Every structure is written in structure tokens, then in C-alpha cells.
N, CA, C and O atoms as CSV, one atom per row, in Angstrom:
chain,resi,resn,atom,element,x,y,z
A,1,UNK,N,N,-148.422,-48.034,173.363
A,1,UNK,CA,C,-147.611,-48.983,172.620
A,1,UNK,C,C,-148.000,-50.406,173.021
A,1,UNK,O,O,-148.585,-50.565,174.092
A,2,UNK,N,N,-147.714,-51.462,172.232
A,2,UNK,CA,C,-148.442,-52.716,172.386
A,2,UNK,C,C,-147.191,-53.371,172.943
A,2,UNK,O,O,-146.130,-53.208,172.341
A,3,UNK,N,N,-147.250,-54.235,174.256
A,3,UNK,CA,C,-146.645,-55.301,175.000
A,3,UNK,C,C,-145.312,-54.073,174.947
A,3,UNK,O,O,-144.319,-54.168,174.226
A,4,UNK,N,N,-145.623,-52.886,175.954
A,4,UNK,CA,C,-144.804,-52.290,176.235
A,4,UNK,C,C,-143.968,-51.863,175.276
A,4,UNK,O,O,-142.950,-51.317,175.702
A,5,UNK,N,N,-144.094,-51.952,174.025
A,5,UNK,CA,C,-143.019,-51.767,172.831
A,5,UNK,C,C,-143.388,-50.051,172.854
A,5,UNK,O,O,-144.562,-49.687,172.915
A,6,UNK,N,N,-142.412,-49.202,172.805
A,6,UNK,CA,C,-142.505,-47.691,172.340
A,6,UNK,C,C,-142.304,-47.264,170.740
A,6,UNK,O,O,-141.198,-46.999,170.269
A,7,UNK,N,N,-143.393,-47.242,170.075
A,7,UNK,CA,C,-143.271,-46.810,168.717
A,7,UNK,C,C,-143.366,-45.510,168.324
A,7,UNK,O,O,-143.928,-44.866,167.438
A,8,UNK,N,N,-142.403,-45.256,169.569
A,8,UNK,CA,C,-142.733,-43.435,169.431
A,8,UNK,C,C,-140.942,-43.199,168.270
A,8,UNK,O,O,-139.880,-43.537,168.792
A,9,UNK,N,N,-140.951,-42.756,167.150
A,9,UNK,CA,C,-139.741,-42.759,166.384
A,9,UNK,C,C,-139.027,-41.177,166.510
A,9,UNK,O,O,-138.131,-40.675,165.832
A,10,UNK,N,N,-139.958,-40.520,167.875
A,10,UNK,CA,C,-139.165,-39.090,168.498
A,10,UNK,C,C,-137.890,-39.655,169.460
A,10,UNK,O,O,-136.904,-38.957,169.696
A,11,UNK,N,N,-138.037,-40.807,169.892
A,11,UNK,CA,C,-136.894,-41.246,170.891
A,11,UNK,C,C,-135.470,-40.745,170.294
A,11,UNK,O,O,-134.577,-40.110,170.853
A,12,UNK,N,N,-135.534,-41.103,169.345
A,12,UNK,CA,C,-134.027,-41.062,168.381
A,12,UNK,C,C,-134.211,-40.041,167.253
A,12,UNK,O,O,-135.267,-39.848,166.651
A,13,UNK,N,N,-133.026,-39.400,167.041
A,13,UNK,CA,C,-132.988,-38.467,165.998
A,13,UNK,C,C,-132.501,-38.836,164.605
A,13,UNK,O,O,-132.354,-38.138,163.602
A,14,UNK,N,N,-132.157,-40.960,164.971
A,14,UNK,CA,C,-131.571,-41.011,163.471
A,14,UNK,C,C,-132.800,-42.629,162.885
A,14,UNK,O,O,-132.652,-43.513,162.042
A,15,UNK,N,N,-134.295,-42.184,164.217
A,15,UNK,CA,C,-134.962,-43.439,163.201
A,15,UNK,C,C,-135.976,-42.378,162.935
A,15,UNK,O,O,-136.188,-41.352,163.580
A,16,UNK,N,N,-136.507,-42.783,161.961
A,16,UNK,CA,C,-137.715,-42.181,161.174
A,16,UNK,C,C,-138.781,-42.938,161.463
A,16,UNK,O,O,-139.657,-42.076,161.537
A,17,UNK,N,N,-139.421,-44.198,161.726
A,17,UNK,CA,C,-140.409,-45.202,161.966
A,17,UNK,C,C,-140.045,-46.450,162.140
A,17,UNK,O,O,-139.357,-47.178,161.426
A,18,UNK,N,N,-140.658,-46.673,163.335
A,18,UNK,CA,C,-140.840,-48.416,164.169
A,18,UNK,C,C,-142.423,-48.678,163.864
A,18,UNK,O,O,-143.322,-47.931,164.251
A,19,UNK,N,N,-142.531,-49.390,163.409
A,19,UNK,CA,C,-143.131,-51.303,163.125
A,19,UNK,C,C,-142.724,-51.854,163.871
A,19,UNK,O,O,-141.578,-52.186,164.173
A,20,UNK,N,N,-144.592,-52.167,164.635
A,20,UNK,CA,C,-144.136,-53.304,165.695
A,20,UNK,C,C,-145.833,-54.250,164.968
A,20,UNK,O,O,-146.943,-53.752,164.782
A,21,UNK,N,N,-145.450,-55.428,164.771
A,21,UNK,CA,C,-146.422,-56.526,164.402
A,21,UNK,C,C,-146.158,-57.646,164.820
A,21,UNK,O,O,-145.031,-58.140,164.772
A,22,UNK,N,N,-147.568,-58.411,165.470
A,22,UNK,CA,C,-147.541,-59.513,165.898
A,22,UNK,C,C,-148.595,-60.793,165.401
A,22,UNK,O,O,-149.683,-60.746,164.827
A,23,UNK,N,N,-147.679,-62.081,165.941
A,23,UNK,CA,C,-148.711,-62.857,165.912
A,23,UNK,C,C,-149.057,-63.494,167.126
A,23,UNK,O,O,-148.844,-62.889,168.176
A,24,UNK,N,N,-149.593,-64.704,167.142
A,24,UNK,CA,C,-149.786,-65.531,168.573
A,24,UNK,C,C,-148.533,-65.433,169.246
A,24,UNK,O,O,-148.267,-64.729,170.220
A,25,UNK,N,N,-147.636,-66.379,168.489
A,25,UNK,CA,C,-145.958,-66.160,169.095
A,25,UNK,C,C,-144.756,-65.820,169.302
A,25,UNK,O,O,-143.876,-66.135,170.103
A,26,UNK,N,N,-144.965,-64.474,167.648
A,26,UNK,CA,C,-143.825,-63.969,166.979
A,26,UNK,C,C,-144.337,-62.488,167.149
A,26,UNK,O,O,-145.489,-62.056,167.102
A,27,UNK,N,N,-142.976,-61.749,167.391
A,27,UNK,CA,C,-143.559,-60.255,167.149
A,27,UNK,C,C,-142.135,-59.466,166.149
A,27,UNK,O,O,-140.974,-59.874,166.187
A,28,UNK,N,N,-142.488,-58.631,165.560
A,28,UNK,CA,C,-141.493,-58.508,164.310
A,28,UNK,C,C,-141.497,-56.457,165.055
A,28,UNK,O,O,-142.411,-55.744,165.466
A,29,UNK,N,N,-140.461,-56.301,164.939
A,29,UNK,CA,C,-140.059,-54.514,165.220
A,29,UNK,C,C,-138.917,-54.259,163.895
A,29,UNK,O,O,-137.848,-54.854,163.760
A,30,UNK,N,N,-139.354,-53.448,163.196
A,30,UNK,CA,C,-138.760,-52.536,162.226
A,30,UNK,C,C,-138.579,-51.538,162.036
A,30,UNK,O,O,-139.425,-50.721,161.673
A,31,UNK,N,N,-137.027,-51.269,162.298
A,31,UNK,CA,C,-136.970,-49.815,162.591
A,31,UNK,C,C,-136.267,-49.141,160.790
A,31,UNK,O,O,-135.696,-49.686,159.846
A,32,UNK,N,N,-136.702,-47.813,161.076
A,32,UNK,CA,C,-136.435,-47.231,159.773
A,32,UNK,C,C,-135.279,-46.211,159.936
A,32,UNK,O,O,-135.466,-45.075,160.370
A,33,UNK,N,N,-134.242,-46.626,159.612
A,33,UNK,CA,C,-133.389,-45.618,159.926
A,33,UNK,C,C,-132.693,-44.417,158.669
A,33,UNK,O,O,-131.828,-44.785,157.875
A,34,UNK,N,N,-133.133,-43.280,158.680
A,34,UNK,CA,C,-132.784,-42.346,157.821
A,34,UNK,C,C,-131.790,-41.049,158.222
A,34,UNK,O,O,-132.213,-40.073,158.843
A,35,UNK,N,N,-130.532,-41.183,157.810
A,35,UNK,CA,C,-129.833,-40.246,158.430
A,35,UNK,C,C,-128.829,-39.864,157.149
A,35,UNK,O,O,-127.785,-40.483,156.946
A,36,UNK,N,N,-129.133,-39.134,156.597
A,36,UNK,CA,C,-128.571,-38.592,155.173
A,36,UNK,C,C,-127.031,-38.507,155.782
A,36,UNK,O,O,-126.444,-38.890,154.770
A,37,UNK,N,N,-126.152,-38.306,156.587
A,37,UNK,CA,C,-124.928,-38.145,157.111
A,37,UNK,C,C,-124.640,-39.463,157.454
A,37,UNK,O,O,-123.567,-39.955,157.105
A,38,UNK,N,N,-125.528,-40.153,158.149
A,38,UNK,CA,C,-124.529,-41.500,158.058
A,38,UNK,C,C,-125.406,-42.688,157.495
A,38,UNK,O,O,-124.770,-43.354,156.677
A,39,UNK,N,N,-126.370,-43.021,157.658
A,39,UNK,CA,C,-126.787,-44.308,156.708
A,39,UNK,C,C,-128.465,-44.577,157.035
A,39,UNK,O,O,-129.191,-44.413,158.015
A,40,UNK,N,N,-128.628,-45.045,155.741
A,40,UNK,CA,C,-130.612,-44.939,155.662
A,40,UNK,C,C,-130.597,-46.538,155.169
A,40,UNK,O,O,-130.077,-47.158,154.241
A,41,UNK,N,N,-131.390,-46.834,156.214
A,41,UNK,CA,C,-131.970,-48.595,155.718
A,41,UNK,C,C,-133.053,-48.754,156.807
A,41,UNK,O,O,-133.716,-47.778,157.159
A,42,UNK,N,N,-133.233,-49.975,157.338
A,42,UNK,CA,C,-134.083,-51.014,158.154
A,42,UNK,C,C,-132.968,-51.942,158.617
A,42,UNK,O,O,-131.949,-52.389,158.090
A,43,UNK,N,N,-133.757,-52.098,160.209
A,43,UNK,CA,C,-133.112,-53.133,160.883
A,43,UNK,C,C,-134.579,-53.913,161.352
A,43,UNK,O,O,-135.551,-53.193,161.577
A,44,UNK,N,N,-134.674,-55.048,161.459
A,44,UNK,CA,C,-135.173,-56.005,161.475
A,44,UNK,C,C,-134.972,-57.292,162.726
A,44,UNK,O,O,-134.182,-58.235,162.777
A,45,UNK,N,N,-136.283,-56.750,163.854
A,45,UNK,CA,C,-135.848,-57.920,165.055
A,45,UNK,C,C,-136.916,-58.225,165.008
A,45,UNK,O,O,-137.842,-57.417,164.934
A,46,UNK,N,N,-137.116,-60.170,165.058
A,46,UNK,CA,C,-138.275,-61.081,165.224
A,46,UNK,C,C,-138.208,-61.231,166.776
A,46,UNK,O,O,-137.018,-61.275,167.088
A,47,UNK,N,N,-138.590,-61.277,167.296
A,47,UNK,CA,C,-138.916,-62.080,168.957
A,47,UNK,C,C,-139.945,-63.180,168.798
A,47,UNK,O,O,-140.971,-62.979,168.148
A,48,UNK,N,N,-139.583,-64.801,169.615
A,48,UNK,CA,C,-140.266,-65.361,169.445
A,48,UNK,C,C,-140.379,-65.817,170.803
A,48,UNK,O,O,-139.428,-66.227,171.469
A,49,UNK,N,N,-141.838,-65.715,171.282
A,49,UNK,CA,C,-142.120,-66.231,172.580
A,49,UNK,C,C,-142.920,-67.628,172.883
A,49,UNK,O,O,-143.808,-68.239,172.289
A,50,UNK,N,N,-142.161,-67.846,174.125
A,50,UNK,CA,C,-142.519,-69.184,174.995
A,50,UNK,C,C,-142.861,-68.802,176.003
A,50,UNK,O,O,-143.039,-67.600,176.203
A,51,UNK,N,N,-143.044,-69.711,176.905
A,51,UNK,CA,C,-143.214,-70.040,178.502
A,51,UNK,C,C,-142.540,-69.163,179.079
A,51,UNK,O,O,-142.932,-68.362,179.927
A,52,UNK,N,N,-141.139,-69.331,178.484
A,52,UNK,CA,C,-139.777,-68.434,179.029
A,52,UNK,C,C,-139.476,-67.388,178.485
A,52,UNK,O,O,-138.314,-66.985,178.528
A,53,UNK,N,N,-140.492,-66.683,177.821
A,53,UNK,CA,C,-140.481,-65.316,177.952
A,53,UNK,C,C,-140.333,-65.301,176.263
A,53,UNK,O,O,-140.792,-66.205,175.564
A,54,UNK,N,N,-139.429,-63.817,175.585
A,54,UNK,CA,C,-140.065,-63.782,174.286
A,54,UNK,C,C,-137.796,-63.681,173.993
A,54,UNK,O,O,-137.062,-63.137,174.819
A,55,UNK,N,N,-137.308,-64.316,172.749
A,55,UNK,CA,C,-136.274,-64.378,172.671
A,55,UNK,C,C,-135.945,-63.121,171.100
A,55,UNK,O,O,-136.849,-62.955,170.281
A,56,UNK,N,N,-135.002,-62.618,170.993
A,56,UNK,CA,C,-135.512,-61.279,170.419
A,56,UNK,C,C,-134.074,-61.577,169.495
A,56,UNK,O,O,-133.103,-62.058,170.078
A,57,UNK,N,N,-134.008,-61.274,168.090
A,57,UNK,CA,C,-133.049,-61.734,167.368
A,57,UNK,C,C,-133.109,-60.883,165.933
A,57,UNK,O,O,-134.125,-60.551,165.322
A,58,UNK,N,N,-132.143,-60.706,165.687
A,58,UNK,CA,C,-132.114,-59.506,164.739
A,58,UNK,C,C,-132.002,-60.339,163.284
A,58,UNK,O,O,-131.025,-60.978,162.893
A,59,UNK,N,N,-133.260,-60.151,162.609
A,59,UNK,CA,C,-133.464,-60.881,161.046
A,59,UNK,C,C,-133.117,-60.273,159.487
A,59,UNK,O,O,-133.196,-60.912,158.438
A,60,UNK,N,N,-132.750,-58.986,159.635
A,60,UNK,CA,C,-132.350,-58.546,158.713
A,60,UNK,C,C,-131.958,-57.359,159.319
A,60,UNK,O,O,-131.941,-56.996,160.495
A,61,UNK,N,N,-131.499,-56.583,157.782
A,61,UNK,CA,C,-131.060,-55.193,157.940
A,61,UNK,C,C,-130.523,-55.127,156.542
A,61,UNK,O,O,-129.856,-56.063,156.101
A,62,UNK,N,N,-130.857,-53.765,155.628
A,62,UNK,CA,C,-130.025,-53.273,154.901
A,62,UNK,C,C,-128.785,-52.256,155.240
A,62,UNK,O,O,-127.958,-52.277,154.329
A,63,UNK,N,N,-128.546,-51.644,155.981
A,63,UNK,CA,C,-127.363,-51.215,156.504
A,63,UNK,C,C,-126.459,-52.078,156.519
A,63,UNK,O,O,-126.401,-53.304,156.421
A,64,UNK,N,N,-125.517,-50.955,156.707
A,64,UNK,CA,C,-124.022,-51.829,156.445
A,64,UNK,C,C,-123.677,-51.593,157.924
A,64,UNK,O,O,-123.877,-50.654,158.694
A,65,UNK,N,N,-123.003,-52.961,158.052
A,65,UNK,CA,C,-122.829,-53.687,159.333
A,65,UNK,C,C,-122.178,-52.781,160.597
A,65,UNK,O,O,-122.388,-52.862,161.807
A,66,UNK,N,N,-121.336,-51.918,159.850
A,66,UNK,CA,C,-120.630,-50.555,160.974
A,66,UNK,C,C,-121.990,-50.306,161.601
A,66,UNK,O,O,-122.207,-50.806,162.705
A,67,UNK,N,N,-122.960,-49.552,160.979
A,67,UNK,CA,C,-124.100,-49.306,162.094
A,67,UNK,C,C,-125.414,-50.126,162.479
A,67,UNK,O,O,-126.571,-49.707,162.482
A,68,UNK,N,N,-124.958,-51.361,162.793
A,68,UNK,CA,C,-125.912,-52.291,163.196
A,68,UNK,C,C,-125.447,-52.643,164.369
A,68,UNK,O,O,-124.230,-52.746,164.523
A,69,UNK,N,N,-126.566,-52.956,165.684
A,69,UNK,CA,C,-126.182,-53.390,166.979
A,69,UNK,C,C,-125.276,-54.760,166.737
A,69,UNK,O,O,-125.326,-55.601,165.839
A,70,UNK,N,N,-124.442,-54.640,167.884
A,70,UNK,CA,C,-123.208,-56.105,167.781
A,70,UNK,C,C,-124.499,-57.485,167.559
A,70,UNK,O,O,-123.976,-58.429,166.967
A,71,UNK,N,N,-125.284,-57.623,167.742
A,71,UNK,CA,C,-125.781,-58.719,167.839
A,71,UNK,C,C,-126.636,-58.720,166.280
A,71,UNK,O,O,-127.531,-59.550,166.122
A,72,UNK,N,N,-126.403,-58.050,165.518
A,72,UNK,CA,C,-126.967,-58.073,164.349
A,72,UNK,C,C,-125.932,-58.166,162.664
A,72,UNK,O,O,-126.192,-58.417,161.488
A,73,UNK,N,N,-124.654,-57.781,163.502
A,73,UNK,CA,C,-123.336,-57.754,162.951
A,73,UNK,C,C,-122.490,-59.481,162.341
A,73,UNK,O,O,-121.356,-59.478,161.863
């Protein structure tokens, strides 16, 4: 996995595929979440790095907000 990111989508039983893409300073992770019982979309975190390390922020999501991490809510 690139800059330690695990794009292994066996971790979890409710993502189907992680996207991890980068540039010089931005790195984008997209996870695919498909779970016919409770909810199928994408969640969407940019990280943008500095000096001080890489700051990680959640840019989208089609899910509905019940199953999105608090910081994406």
C-alpha cells in the first residue's frame, strides 16, 4: 500500500473498494461502501500535506449522514 495507506477492501465487510490517489501535496482515499442492508455510496477524504504532516478531511460522501464518521457529518 502507498504511504502506508491499506487498500486492502477485505478489512471490512461493508466496503467493497478504497482509492487511494495522489499528488505532490494532496492525497484523495475513496472508499466504496456497499451493504444492501444498510447503505451503498462513497465517502470521500482529501489529506493535504505540509511540513506538519498531512491534515485529512472528509470531502464528500453520498451516504446519508447516520453512516458517515462524526467528522464527515
Amino acid at each position: 500500500a502507498q504511504s502506508g495507506v491499506s487498500d486492502d477492501e477485505t478489512q471490512s465487510i461493508y466496503i467493497d473498494s478504497i482509492e487511494y490517489e495522489t499528488t505532490q501535496t494532496t492525497a484523495t482515499l475513496t472508499y466504496e461502501v456497499n451493504s444492501v442492508e444498510i447503505a451503498a455510496g462513497n465517502v470521500i477524504f482529501t489529506g493535504n500535506g505540509s511540513t506538519n504532516g498531512v491534515a485529512w478531511n472528509c470531502t464528500g460522501s453520498d451516504l446519508e449522514a447516520k453512516y458517515l464518521p462524526a467528522n464527515c457529518r
